[in-house]
Amino acid sequence: MTHFSAMSLLKNALTGHKGWREQWPDSQPKQEYDVVIVGAGGHGLGAAYYLAKEHGITNVAVIDKGWLGGGNTGRNTTIIRSNYLYDESARLFDHALDLWDNLSQELNYNVMYSKRGVMMLAHNVPDVQSFQRHIHANRLNGVDNRWLSKEEAKAFCPPLNISPDARYPVMGAALQMRAGTARHDAVAWGYARAAAARGVDIIQNCPVTAIRRGPDGAVIGVDTAKGFIRAKKVAVSAAGHTSVVMDSAGVRMPLESYPLQALVSEPVKPIFPCVVMSNTVHAYISQSDKGELVIGSGTDQYTSYSQRGGLPLIEHTVAAICEVFPIFTRMRMLRKWGGIVDVTPDRSAILGKTPVKGLYVNCGWGTGGFKATPGAAHTLAWTVAKDEPHPINAPFTLERFTTGRLIDEAAAAAVAH
Amino acid sequence: MLLIHCPYCEETLPELEFAYAGEAHIARPADPSALSDEEWRDFLFIRTNARGPHFERWRHIHGCAQFFNAVRDTVSDRFLMTYKAGAPRPDLSPKEDAE
């Protein structure tokens, strides 16, 4: 693997940039692996990287039905934050934030993590009370979050409309300064490159059709479009298709798959300095480094695998953005797309062991999985390597839906998050 | 936008008039106190999440306000049929050719 540095850039610039090599090989499957990871998104590739780096397990394959990073990793709105209400979630997302901090250096790949701040708008008294509660809970957990008056919010984000006759008046905002955005493709590519350099096989365009179990019930491998691949352990990290894959192993999941849409505008000069979210009018917006406004909101109301979603939701989202930021009313939108997100009943992830020996799962991230990428990958690798929960992912079990120990972020956020 | 046929109004109308109401044909337990934790989990949380034909409930919330059932292909989002609440689950298996 070529080490990226100012020196390597200079050297290649002088030779006409003809010396760059491919960053990872297009691997074909071997007959047997210690660990097979289903799904080559940021979570799956990251788990392979941490398995190799921290646990010395390098006989690993990451298998994807499409190209790597082509699912929800490349379809999200790239927002990173950790201001969650409950202790379990705060620990998990703040662990991810700690890893984001140094990820570019660790991977020797610029993921363009930008701590530009995420501001969440309060439009009414219950919003103010709820956000104040979040801020206090976050502070007790050592998570950065603070309250802004509406004037401070306007100073932080000048395009914001805070006039008292606005349709959605702004009463204040919660600001997490440590939060921001990262380039989502680079996260998948960086993990893929670093994992491949340590011997991990990344097998693309190879759908996993079933998980195969032996006579004792334990996992023995996966059936794929390129034949049967034997594996001692299998970790499923397949986002919206997780329940389909898990069904083949005889494990029924508390998941439903919904389309989540996003859209971008034409690129313009820098106008928008941070990320703004509004749960009440339900839209969020930031500006990419290319200059596009990146806009998203909640899922469509019906389950689907179509990766499209309906236009009524886009209309609702854009209407909300135009009310809060009248400056954007004449902005032209360039394209929109959908990804399929797997949603759990309590809107918290499922991360860890399953009733099947040798089978692990990382799913249920719903509409907010990108921000968790390094944390989920890091703790999943621990669980797969040691066959026991990491202290941080221990509460996020599949069993919580039997025992009733839910992590009810659905109630905390009142919307998909 | 989805076009949905309400079996009560006998009209095909835009998605905006309807509210999705989750998977259909999940019967509330007849004797709740007899259920084990696993059975409660299955009733409350486990869903088919079918990739393909999916039996689901919709409510014509801005029309007759009735709940009804539908079969929709979740890959194409195309509705295969809608039918009144309380009607038995339709058999989707391919019919034997008469000849």
Coordinates of C-alpha atoms in Angstrom, one line a residue:
Chain A
M1 CA 0.0 0.0 0.0
T2 CA 1.4 3.4 -1.0
H3 CA 1.6 5.7 2.0
F4 CA 0.0 9.0 1.3
S5 CA 2.0 12.0 2.3
A6 CA 3.0 15.4 1.0
M7 CA 6.2 13.8 -0.3
S8 CA 4.3 11.1 -2.2
L9 CA 1.9 13.7 -3.7
L10 CA 4.9 15.8 -4.8
K11 CA 6.7 12.8 -6.3
N12 CA 3.6 11.8 -8.3
A13 CA 2.9 15.4 -9.3
L14 CA 6.4 15.6 -10.8
T15 CA 5.9 12.3 -12.8
G16 CA 2.5 13.3 -14.2
H17 CA 0.4 11.4 -11.6
K18 CA 1.1 8.1 -13.5
G19 CA 2.5 6.3 -10.5
W20 CA -0.7 5.9 -8.5
R21 CA -1.7 2.2 -8.0
E22 CA -5.1 0.7 -7.2
Q23 CA -5.9 1.1 -3.5
W24 CA -7.1 -2.4 -2.9
P25 CA -7.2 -5.6 -5.1
D26 CA -10.5 -6.9 -6.6
S27 CA -10.4 -10.1 -4.6
Q28 CA -12.0 -13.5 -5.5
P29 CA -13.3 -15.6 -2.7
K30 CA -11.1 -18.3 -1.1
Q31 CA -12.7 -21.5 0.1
E32 CA -12.5 -20.7 3.8
Y33 CA -12.2 -17.8 6.1
D34 CA -12.1 -17.3 9.8
V35 CA -14.6 -14.5 9.6
V36 CA -17.0 -13.5 6.8
I37 CA -18.7 -10.1 7.0
V38 CA -21.8 -9.6 4.9
G39 CA -22.1 -6.1 3.7
A40 CA -19.2 -3.9 2.5
G41 CA -20.4 -0.5 3.9
G42 CA -18.5 1.6 6.3
H43 CA -19.6 -0.6 9.2
G44 CA -18.6 -3.9 7.6
L45 CA -15.3 -2.7 6.2
G46 CA -14.5 -0.9 9.5
A47 CA -15.2 -4.1 11.4
A48 CA -12.8 -6.0 9.1
Y49 CA -10.1 -3.3 9.7
Y50 CA -10.4 -3.5 13.5
L51 CA -10.4 -7.3 13.4
A52 CA -7.1 -7.2 11.6
K53 CA -5.5 -4.4 13.4
E54 CA -6.6 -4.9 17.0
H55 CA -7.3 -8.7 17.2
G56 CA -4.8 -10.1 14.7
I57 CA -7.6 -11.8 12.7
T58 CA -6.6 -11.2 9.0
N59 CA -8.2 -14.3 7.3
V60 CA -11.4 -12.2 6.8
A61 CA -13.6 -11.6 3.8
V62 CA -16.1 -8.7 3.4
I63 CA -18.7 -9.7 0.8
D64 CA -21.2 -7.3 -0.8
K65 CA -23.9 -7.8 -3.4
G66 CA -22.9 -4.5 -5.1
W67 CA -19.8 -2.3 -5.0
L68 CA -18.4 -1.3 -1.7
G69 CA -19.8 1.8 -0.1
G70 CA -22.7 1.7 -2.6
G71 CA -25.5 1.3 -0.1
N72 CA -26.4 3.5 2.8
T73 CA -22.7 4.5 3.3
G74 CA -22.9 6.4 0.1
R75 CA -26.5 7.6 0.4
N76 CA -26.6 9.3 3.8
T77 CA -26.3 13.1 4.5
T78 CA -22.9 12.6 6.3
I79 CA -24.0 14.1 9.7
I80 CA -21.9 13.1 12.7
R81 CA -23.1 13.9 16.3
S82 CA -23.4 12.2 19.7
N83 CA -26.0 14.2 21.7
Y84 CA -28.3 11.3 22.5
L85 CA -30.4 11.3 25.6
Y86 CA -29.8 7.8 27.1
D87 CA -26.6 6.7 28.8
E88 CA -26.2 3.7 26.6
S89 CA -26.6 5.7 23.3
A90 CA -24.4 8.5 24.6
R91 CA -21.6 6.1 25.3
L92 CA -21.8 4.4 22.0
F93 CA -22.0 7.5 19.8
D94 CA -19.4 9.4 21.8
H95 CA -17.1 6.4 21.4
A96 CA -17.6 6.8 17.7
L97 CA -16.9 10.5 17.9
D98 CA -13.6 9.8 19.7
L99 CA -12.6 7.5 16.9
W100 CA -13.7 10.0 14.2
D101 CA -11.4 12.5 15.8
N102 CA -8.3 10.7 14.6
L103 CA -9.7 8.6 11.8
S104 CA -7.9 10.3 8.9
Q105 CA -4.5 9.9 10.6
E106 CA -5.3 6.3 11.6
L107 CA -6.3 5.3 8.1
N108 CA -3.8 7.5 6.3
Y109 CA -6.8 8.6 4.2
N110 CA -8.5 12.0 4.5
V111 CA -12.1 11.4 5.5
M112 CA -12.6 15.1 5.7
Y113 CA -14.2 15.1 9.2
S114 CA -15.2 18.7 9.7
K115 CA -16.3 19.8 13.2
R116 CA -18.6 22.5 12.0
G117 CA -21.2 22.0 14.7
V118 CA -24.7 20.6 14.6
M119 CA -27.4 22.9 15.8
M120 CA -30.9 21.6 16.6
L121 CA -33.7 24.1 16.5
A122 CA -36.4 24.5 19.2
H123 CA -39.6 25.9 17.8
N124 CA -42.0 25.6 20.8
V125 CA -42.0 25.3 24.6
P126 CA -41.9 21.4 24.6
D127 CA -38.9 21.6 22.2
V128 CA -37.1 23.9 24.6
Q129 CA -37.8 21.7 27.6
S130 CA -36.8 18.6 25.8
F131 CA -33.5 20.1 24.5
Q132 CA -32.6 21.5 27.9
R133 CA -33.1 18.0 29.3
H134 CA -30.9 16.5 26.5
I135 CA -28.2 19.1 27.3
H136 CA -28.2 18.4 31.0
A137 CA -28.2 14.6 30.4
N138 CA -25.4 15.0 27.8
R139 CA -23.3 17.1 30.3
L140 CA -23.7 14.5 33.0
N141 CA -22.3 11.9 30.4
G142 CA -19.4 14.2 29.4
V143 CA -21.0 14.8 26.0
D144 CA -20.5 18.2 24.5
N145 CA -23.8 20.1 24.0
R146 CA -25.0 23.6 24.9
W147 CA -27.9 25.9 24.7
L148 CA -28.1 29.0 22.4
S149 CA -30.6 31.8 22.5
K150 CA -32.3 32.5 19.2
E151 CA -29.9 35.5 18.7
E152 CA -26.9 33.3 19.3
A153 CA -28.3 30.8 16.9
K154 CA -28.7 33.4 14.2
A155 CA -25.1 34.6 14.9
F156 CA -23.9 31.0 14.5
C157 CA -25.9 30.4 11.3
P158 CA -26.7 33.7 9.5
P159 CA -29.2 32.3 6.9
L160 CA -31.6 31.3 9.8
N161 CA -34.9 33.1 9.9
I162 CA -35.6 34.1 13.6
S163 CA -38.2 36.7 13.0
P164 CA -41.2 36.4 15.4
D165 CA -43.7 36.2 12.6
A166 CA -42.0 33.2 11.0
R167 CA -44.3 30.2 10.4
Y168 CA -42.0 28.1 12.6
P169 CA -40.6 30.6 15.1
V170 CA -37.2 29.8 16.6
M171 CA -37.0 29.9 20.4
G172 CA -33.4 28.7 20.7
A173 CA -31.2 25.9 19.8
A174 CA -29.0 23.1 21.1
L175 CA -25.5 23.2 19.7
Q176 CA -23.0 20.3 19.7
M177 CA -19.7 22.0 18.6
R178 CA -17.8 18.7 18.3
A179 CA -20.3 17.4 15.8
G180 CA -20.2 17.9 12.0
T181 CA -19.8 16.1 8.8
A182 CA -17.4 13.8 7.0
R183 CA -17.0 12.6 3.4
H184 CA -18.9 9.3 3.5
D185 CA -17.3 7.7 0.4
A186 CA -13.8 8.3 1.8
V187 CA -14.8 6.5 5.0
A188 CA -15.7 3.3 3.0
W189 CA -12.6 3.7 0.8
G190 CA -10.3 4.5 3.7
Y191 CA -11.4 1.4 5.7
A192 CA -11.3 -0.7 2.6
R193 CA -7.7 0.3 1.8
A194 CA -6.5 -0.1 5.3
A195 CA -8.2 -3.5 5.7
A196 CA -7.0 -4.8 2.4
A197 CA -3.4 -3.7 3.3
R198 CA -3.7 -6.0 6.3
G199 CA -4.8 -9.0 4.2
V200 CA -8.6 -8.7 4.2
D201 CA -10.4 -9.8 1.0
I202 CA -13.0 -7.4 -0.2
I203 CA -15.4 -9.3 -2.6
Q204 CA -17.7 -7.1 -4.5
N205 CA -20.8 -7.9 -6.8
C206 CA -21.3 -11.2 -5.0
P207 CA -24.7 -11.5 -3.3
V208 CA -24.9 -13.7 -0.2
T209 CA -28.0 -15.8 -0.8
A210 CA -28.1 -17.7 2.5
I211 CA -26.2 -18.3 5.7
R212 CA -25.6 -22.0 6.2
R213 CA -25.7 -23.8 9.6
G214 CA -24.3 -27.2 10.5
P215 CA -26.0 -30.1 12.3
D216 CA -25.2 -28.6 15.7
G217 CA -26.8 -25.3 14.7
A218 CA -23.6 -23.4 14.5
V219 CA -22.7 -21.3 11.5
I220 CA -20.5 -23.1 8.8
G221 CA -20.5 -20.5 6.0
V222 CA -22.4 -18.6 3.5
D223 CA -23.9 -19.4 0.1
T224 CA -23.0 -16.8 -2.5
A225 CA -23.4 -16.1 -6.2
K226 CA -19.7 -17.3 -6.4
G227 CA -20.4 -20.6 -4.5
F228 CA -20.3 -21.7 -0.9
I229 CA -17.7 -20.0 1.3
R230 CA -16.8 -21.8 4.5
A231 CA -16.5 -19.6 7.6
K232 CA -16.0 -20.1 11.3
K233 CA -17.8 -16.9 12.1
V234 CA -20.3 -14.7 10.1
A235 CA -21.1 -11.1 11.0
V236 CA -24.1 -9.5 9.2
S237 CA -23.9 -5.8 8.6
A238 CA -26.3 -5.5 5.7
A239 CA -28.5 -2.5 6.7
G240 CA -31.9 -2.6 5.1
H241 CA -31.4 -6.2 3.9
T242 CA -30.3 -7.6 7.3
S243 CA -33.7 -9.2 8.1
V244 CA -33.6 -11.0 4.7
V245 CA -30.1 -12.4 5.3
M246 CA -30.9 -13.3 8.9
D247 CA -34.1 -15.1 7.9
S248 CA -31.9 -17.5 5.9
A249 CA -30.2 -18.5 9.2
G250 CA -33.5 -19.0 10.9
V251 CA -33.3 -15.9 13.0
R252 CA -36.3 -13.5 12.8
M253 CA -35.4 -9.9 13.5
P254 CA -37.4 -7.1 15.1
L255 CA -36.7 -4.9 12.0
E256 CA -38.7 -3.1 9.4
S257 CA -37.0 -1.6 6.3
Y258 CA -38.0 1.9 5.1
P259 CA -36.9 4.2 2.3
L260 CA -34.9 7.2 3.6
Q261 CA -34.5 10.0 1.0
A262 CA -32.1 12.8 0.6
L263 CA -31.5 15.5 -2.0
V264 CA -28.8 18.0 -3.0
S265 CA -29.0 21.4 -4.7
E266 CA -26.9 22.8 -7.4
P267 CA -23.5 23.8 -6.0
V268 CA -23.1 27.4 -4.8
K269 CA -20.4 29.4 -3.0
P270 CA -20.0 28.8 0.8
I271 CA -23.2 30.1 2.4
F272 CA -24.0 27.6 5.2
P273 CA -21.5 27.2 8.0
C274 CA -22.9 24.3 10.0
V275 CA -25.4 21.6 10.1
V276 CA -29.0 22.6 11.2
M277 CA -31.6 20.1 12.2
S278 CA -35.2 20.7 13.1
N279 CA -37.1 17.7 14.6
T280 CA -40.3 19.6 14.8
V281 CA -40.6 20.7 11.1
H282 CA -38.5 17.6 10.3
A283 CA -35.7 18.6 8.0
Y284 CA -32.0 18.9 8.2
I285 CA -29.5 20.8 6.0
S286 CA -25.8 21.3 5.6
Q287 CA -23.5 22.4 2.7
S288 CA -21.0 20.0 1.3
D289 CA -17.4 21.0 0.5
K290 CA -18.4 20.8 -3.2
G291 CA -21.0 23.6 -2.5
E292 CA -24.2 21.6 -2.7
L293 CA -26.8 22.0 0.0
V294 CA -27.4 18.5 1.4
I295 CA -31.0 18.1 2.6
G296 CA -32.8 15.2 4.3
S297 CA -35.7 14.4 6.7
G298 CA -37.5 11.3 7.9
T299 CA -38.4 8.0 6.3
D300 CA -41.3 7.4 4.0
Q301 CA -44.3 6.0 5.9
Y302 CA -44.4 2.5 4.3
T303 CA -41.8 -0.3 4.3
S304 CA -40.0 -0.8 1.0
Y305 CA -36.9 -2.1 -0.6
S306 CA -37.2 0.1 -3.7
Q307 CA -34.3 2.6 -2.8
R308 CA -36.6 5.4 -4.2
G309 CA -39.3 6.7 -1.9
G310 CA -42.1 9.0 -2.8
L311 CA -42.1 12.7 -3.9
P312 CA -44.6 13.9 -1.2
L313 CA -41.9 13.5 1.4
I314 CA -39.4 15.5 -0.7
E315 CA -42.1 18.3 -1.1
H316 CA -42.7 18.3 2.7
T317 CA -38.9 18.5 3.4
V318 CA -38.2 21.3 1.0
A319 CA -41.2 23.2 2.2
A320 CA -39.8 23.1 5.8
I321 CA -36.4 24.2 4.6
C322 CA -37.8 27.1 2.8
E323 CA -39.8 28.3 5.8
V324 CA -36.8 28.2 8.1
F325 CA -34.3 29.5 5.5
P326 CA -36.2 31.8 3.2
I327 CA -32.8 32.6 1.5
F328 CA -33.0 29.2 -0.2
T329 CA -36.5 29.5 -1.8
R330 CA -35.1 30.0 -5.3
M331 CA -32.4 27.3 -5.0
R332 CA -32.6 24.6 -7.6
M333 CA -32.4 21.0 -6.5
L334 CA -30.1 18.8 -8.6
R335 CA -30.9 15.2 -7.6
K336 CA -32.6 13.0 -5.0
W337 CA -32.2 9.4 -4.0
G338 CA -33.2 6.9 -1.4
G339 CA -31.6 4.3 0.8
I340 CA -33.2 1.4 2.7
V341 CA -32.8 1.7 6.4
D342 CA -33.6 -1.0 9.0
V343 CA -35.6 0.4 11.9
T344 CA -36.0 -1.3 15.3
P345 CA -39.0 -0.8 17.5
D346 CA -37.0 1.3 20.0
R347 CA -35.0 3.1 17.3
S348 CA -31.7 1.9 18.8
A349 CA -29.3 -0.5 17.1
I350 CA -28.8 -4.2 17.6
L351 CA -25.1 -4.9 17.9
G352 CA -23.7 -8.2 19.1
K353 CA -24.3 -11.9 19.4
T354 CA -27.3 -13.8 18.2
P355 CA -28.9 -17.1 19.4
V356 CA -26.9 -18.9 16.6
K357 CA -23.3 -19.9 17.5
G358 CA -20.8 -18.0 15.4
L359 CA -23.4 -15.6 14.0
Y360 CA -23.1 -11.9 14.9
V361 CA -25.2 -8.9 13.8
N362 CA -24.8 -5.2 13.5
C363 CA -28.1 -3.6 12.3
G364 CA -31.1 -1.5 13.3
W365 CA -29.3 1.8 12.9
G366 CA -32.4 3.2 11.3
T367 CA -31.8 6.7 9.9
G368 CA -28.7 7.5 11.9
G369 CA -26.0 4.8 11.2
F370 CA -23.3 6.8 9.5
K371 CA -22.2 8.8 12.6
A372 CA -21.7 5.5 14.4
T373 CA -19.5 3.9 11.8
P374 CA -16.2 3.7 13.6
G375 CA -17.8 3.0 17.0
A376 CA -20.1 0.2 15.7
A377 CA -17.2 -1.3 13.6
H378 CA -14.8 -1.2 16.5
T379 CA -17.1 -2.8 19.1
L380 CA -18.4 -5.4 16.5
A381 CA -14.9 -6.5 15.8
W382 CA -14.3 -6.9 19.6
T383 CA -17.5 -9.0 19.9
V384 CA -16.6 -11.2 16.9
A385 CA -13.0 -11.7 18.0
K386 CA -13.7 -12.5 21.7
D387 CA -17.3 -14.0 21.3
E388 CA -18.4 -11.7 24.1
P389 CA -20.0 -8.2 24.2
H390 CA -17.9 -5.1 24.4
P391 CA -18.8 -3.0 27.5
I392 CA -20.2 -0.3 25.1
N393 CA -22.3 -2.5 22.9
A394 CA -23.5 -4.8 25.7
P395 CA -26.9 -3.1 26.2
F396 CA -27.7 -3.3 22.4
T397 CA -28.6 -6.9 22.4
L398 CA -31.2 -8.8 20.5
E399 CA -32.5 -10.1 23.8
R400 CA -33.7 -6.7 24.9
F401 CA -36.9 -7.2 22.9
T402 CA -37.6 -10.3 25.0
T403 CA -36.6 -8.9 28.4
G404 CA -38.1 -5.5 27.8
R405 CA -34.8 -3.6 28.6
L406 CA -35.4 -1.3 25.6
I407 CA -33.2 1.8 24.8
D408 CA -36.1 3.9 23.8
E409 CA -34.5 6.7 21.7
A410 CA -37.8 6.7 19.7
A411 CA -39.5 8.3 22.7
A412 CA -36.5 10.6 23.4
A413 CA -36.2 12.0 19.9
A414 CA -40.0 11.8 19.0
V415 CA -38.9 11.3 15.4
A416 CA -36.6 9.0 13.5
H417 CA -33.1 10.2 14.2
Chain B
M1 CA -46.6 8.9 -5.6
L2 CA -48.4 5.7 -4.7
L3 CA -52.0 5.3 -6.0
I4 CA -54.1 3.3 -3.5
H5 CA -57.5 1.8 -4.1
C6 CA -59.8 2.1 -1.1
P7 CA -62.1 -0.9 -1.0
Y8 CA -64.7 1.0 0.9
C9 CA -64.9 4.2 -1.3
E10 CA -64.2 2.1 -4.4
E11 CA -61.8 4.8 -5.6
T12 CA -58.1 4.9 -6.5
L13 CA -56.6 7.9 -4.8
P14 CA -53.1 9.4 -4.1
E15 CA -51.0 8.3 -1.2
L16 CA -51.5 11.6 0.6
E17 CA -55.0 10.6 1.6
F18 CA -53.8 7.5 3.4
A19 CA -51.8 6.5 6.5
Y20 CA -49.7 3.4 6.6
A21 CA -50.6 1.2 9.6
G22 CA -48.1 -1.6 9.7
E23 CA -48.2 -5.3 8.9
A24 CA -51.6 -6.9 8.5
H25 CA -53.0 -10.1 10.0
I26 CA -51.3 -9.9 13.4
A27 CA -54.0 -11.0 15.8
R28 CA -53.9 -9.8 19.4
P29 CA -53.4 -12.8 21.7
A30 CA -56.7 -14.4 22.9
D31 CA -55.4 -15.0 26.4
P32 CA -52.6 -12.4 27.0
S33 CA -51.7 -13.6 30.5
A34 CA -50.8 -17.1 29.1
L35 CA -48.1 -15.8 26.8
S36 CA -44.4 -16.3 27.5
D37 CA -41.9 -13.5 27.1
E38 CA -40.8 -15.0 23.7
E39 CA -44.4 -15.0 22.5
W40 CA -44.9 -11.4 23.6
R41 CA -41.7 -10.4 21.7
D42 CA -43.0 -12.1 18.6
F43 CA -46.4 -10.4 18.8
L44 CA -45.0 -6.9 19.7
F45 CA -41.8 -6.6 17.8
I46 CA -41.0 -9.3 15.2
R47 CA -42.2 -8.5 11.7
T48 CA -42.1 -10.3 8.4
N49 CA -40.4 -7.3 6.7
A50 CA -41.0 -9.1 3.4
R51 CA -39.0 -8.4 0.3
G52 CA -41.7 -8.9 -2.2
P53 CA -45.5 -9.2 -1.6
H54 CA -46.2 -7.7 1.8
F55 CA -49.6 -7.9 3.6
E56 CA -50.2 -4.5 5.3
R57 CA -52.8 -2.2 6.7
W58 CA -53.6 1.2 5.5
R59 CA -56.2 3.8 6.7
H60 CA -58.1 6.1 4.4
I61 CA -57.5 8.9 7.0
H62 CA -58.5 11.8 4.8
G63 CA -61.5 9.9 3.3
C64 CA -63.8 7.4 4.9
A65 CA -61.3 6.9 7.8
Q66 CA -61.6 3.1 7.5
F67 CA -58.8 0.6 8.0
F68 CA -58.3 -1.8 5.2
N69 CA -55.7 -4.4 4.1
A70 CA -53.4 -4.4 1.0
V71 CA -50.9 -6.6 -0.7
R72 CA -47.9 -4.5 -2.0
D73 CA -44.7 -5.7 -3.6
T74 CA -42.0 -3.9 -1.5
V75 CA -39.5 -4.1 -4.3
S76 CA -41.5 -2.3 -7.0
D77 CA -44.0 -0.6 -4.5
R78 CA -46.8 -1.7 -6.8
F79 CA -50.1 -2.7 -5.1
L80 CA -51.3 -6.2 -6.0
M81 CA -54.7 -5.8 -4.3
T82 CA -56.6 -4.2 -1.5
Y83 CA -59.4 -5.7 0.5
K84 CA -61.6 -5.0 3.4
A85 CA -60.5 -5.4 7.0
G86 CA -61.7 -8.7 8.5
A87 CA -61.5 -10.5 5.1
P88 CA -59.3 -13.6 5.1
R89 CA -55.6 -13.4 4.0
P90 CA -55.7 -13.9 0.2
D91 CA -53.8 -16.9 -1.2
L92 CA -51.0 -15.6 -3.5
S93 CA -49.7 -19.0 -4.6
P94 CA -49.8 -19.3 -8.4
K95 CA -53.1 -20.8 -9.5
E96 CA -53.1 -24.2 -11.3
D97 CA -53.7 -23.8 -15.0
A98 CA -57.2 -25.0 -15.8
E99 CA -56.2 -26.8 -19.0

